[in-house]
């Protein structure tokens, strides 16, 4: 495999990102094209959001999304939230996921975020160790959610 570059996603990356998300949630229905374009535009034009991708040749192989949330506590320092971490199933265990996460953490650091959250629904020990090896601490907070 040619060396991958890690970069911010662009408008033209939408089809490849949607293809990657099939590896994240394989049983989820695909978005309607108009909805996907609208959401993608919102993501790319938001000053709070960054979609990070790993690209080798013409293919996107890994991605994550970073939200930087303004904050009135902690001295006004923002915090980051990482979601949708995914690597193409055929290209896992090559360090691509770790590299997109490192890029996200670097952006958060440059934005002076005092912390970065990442949640996973996975209970697999290999997945949990992957996040620990990428710099995240397991069990430091209790996470709750409401799904609709």
Tab-separated table of N, CA, C and O in Angstrom, residues 1-6 52-55 62 64 94-105 130 134:
chain	number	residue	atom	x	y	z
A	1	UNK	N	0.835	-1.180	0.000
A	1	UNK	CA	0.000	0.000	0.000
A	1	UNK	C	0.881	1.245	0.000
A	1	UNK	O	1.867	1.318	0.717
A	2	UNK	N	0.506	2.205	-0.842
A	2	UNK	CA	1.193	3.487	-0.873
A	2	UNK	C	0.997	4.199	0.461
A	2	UNK	O	-0.019	4.036	1.113
A	3	UNK	N	1.972	4.999	0.880
A	3	UNK	CA	1.883	5.737	2.139
A	3	UNK	C	0.634	6.603	2.158
A	3	UNK	O	0.331	7.318	1.217
A	4	UNK	N	-0.087	6.544	3.252
A	4	UNK	CA	-1.318	7.316	3.403
A	4	UNK	C	-1.000	8.724	3.889
A	4	UNK	O	-0.080	8.930	4.671
A	5	UNK	N	-1.793	9.673	3.415
A	5	UNK	CA	-1.706	11.029	3.929
A	5	UNK	C	-2.925	11.269	4.821
A	5	UNK	O	-4.006	10.745	4.551
A	6	UNK	N	-2.715	12.011	5.877
A	6	UNK	CA	-3.791	12.351	6.813
A	6	UNK	C	-4.120	13.812	6.570
A	6	UNK	O	-3.225	14.664	6.568
A	52	UNK	N	-11.643	14.173	9.550
A	52	UNK	CA	-10.255	13.830	9.233
A	52	UNK	C	-10.253	12.510	8.485
A	52	UNK	O	-10.981	11.577	8.857
A	53	UNK	N	-9.440	12.428	7.431
A	53	UNK	CA	-9.375	11.208	6.627
A	53	UNK	C	-7.932	10.789	6.402
A	53	UNK	O	-7.029	11.616	6.416
A	54	UNK	N	-7.754	9.485	6.201
A	54	UNK	CA	-6.485	8.925	5.750
A	54	UNK	C	-6.710	8.451	4.326
A	54	UNK	O	-7.633	7.680	4.065
A	55	UNK	N	-5.877	8.938	3.410
A	55	UNK	CA	-6.034	8.612	1.993
A	55	UNK	C	-4.755	7.983	1.464
A	55	UNK	O	-3.659	8.475	1.701
A	62	UNK	N	-9.487	5.513	6.277
A	62	UNK	CA	-9.803	5.696	7.686
A	62	UNK	C	-10.317	7.114	7.885
A	62	UNK	O	-10.002	8.010	7.089
A	64	UNK	N	-12.241	9.981	11.109
A	64	UNK	CA	-12.921	10.301	12.353
A	64	UNK	C	-13.421	11.729	12.257
A	64	UNK	O	-12.978	12.497	11.402
A	94	UNK	N	-2.961	-1.309	10.431
A	94	UNK	CA	-1.840	-0.689	9.717
A	94	UNK	C	-1.460	0.661	10.327
A	94	UNK	O	-0.598	1.356	9.813
A	95	UNK	N	-2.135	1.043	11.417
A	95	UNK	CA	-1.845	2.307	12.080
A	95	UNK	C	-2.637	3.494	11.555
A	95	UNK	O	-2.434	4.619	12.019
A	96	UNK	N	-3.551	3.270	10.611
A	96	UNK	CA	-4.299	4.384	10.023
A	96	UNK	C	-5.257	5.016	11.022
A	96	UNK	O	-5.352	6.248	11.106
A	97	UNK	N	-5.982	4.203	11.772
A	97	UNK	CA	-6.894	4.730	12.781
A	97	UNK	C	-6.151	5.528	13.833
A	97	UNK	O	-6.592	6.606	14.245
A	98	UNK	N	-5.022	5.030	14.261
A	98	UNK	CA	-4.218	5.737	15.254
A	98	UNK	C	-3.738	7.079	14.693
A	98	UNK	O	-3.695	8.085	15.399
A	99	UNK	N	-3.416	7.100	13.405
A	99	UNK	CA	-2.935	8.342	12.790
A	99	UNK	C	-4.049	9.389	12.658
A	99	UNK	O	-3.800	10.573	12.887
A	100	UNK	N	-5.267	8.977	12.289
A	100	UNK	CA	-6.348	9.971	12.203
A	100	UNK	C	-6.696	10.477	13.602
A	100	UNK	O	-6.988	11.668	13.775
A	101	UNK	N	-6.647	9.592	14.603
A	101	UNK	CA	-6.896	10.039	15.982
A	101	UNK	C	-5.805	10.997	16.451
A	101	UNK	O	-6.101	12.007	17.102
A	102	UNK	N	-4.554	10.717	16.127
A	102	UNK	CA	-3.457	11.613	16.511
A	102	UNK	C	-3.637	12.977	15.854
A	102	UNK	O	-3.389	14.019	16.483
A	103	UNK	N	-4.083	12.994	14.614
A	103	UNK	CA	-4.327	14.259	13.918
A	103	UNK	C	-5.453	15.031	14.611
A	103	UNK	O	-5.346	16.244	14.817
A	104	UNK	N	-6.513	14.326	14.987
A	104	UNK	CA	-7.625	14.959	15.703
A	104	UNK	C	-7.147	15.522	17.035
A	104	UNK	O	-7.500	16.655	17.407
A	105	UNK	N	-6.358	14.762	17.771
A	105	UNK	CA	-5.846	15.238	19.058
A	105	UNK	C	-4.935	16.447	18.882
A	105	UNK	O	-4.928	17.356	19.719
A	130	UNK	N	-6.985	-0.522	21.611
A	130	UNK	CA	-6.637	0.377	20.506
A	130	UNK	C	-6.794	1.835	20.952
A	130	UNK	O	-5.903	2.659	20.737
A	134	UNK	N	-3.943	4.750	21.652
A	134	UNK	CA	-4.011	6.029	20.944
A	134	UNK	C	-4.003	7.210	21.917
A	134	UNK	O	-4.051	8.357	21.492
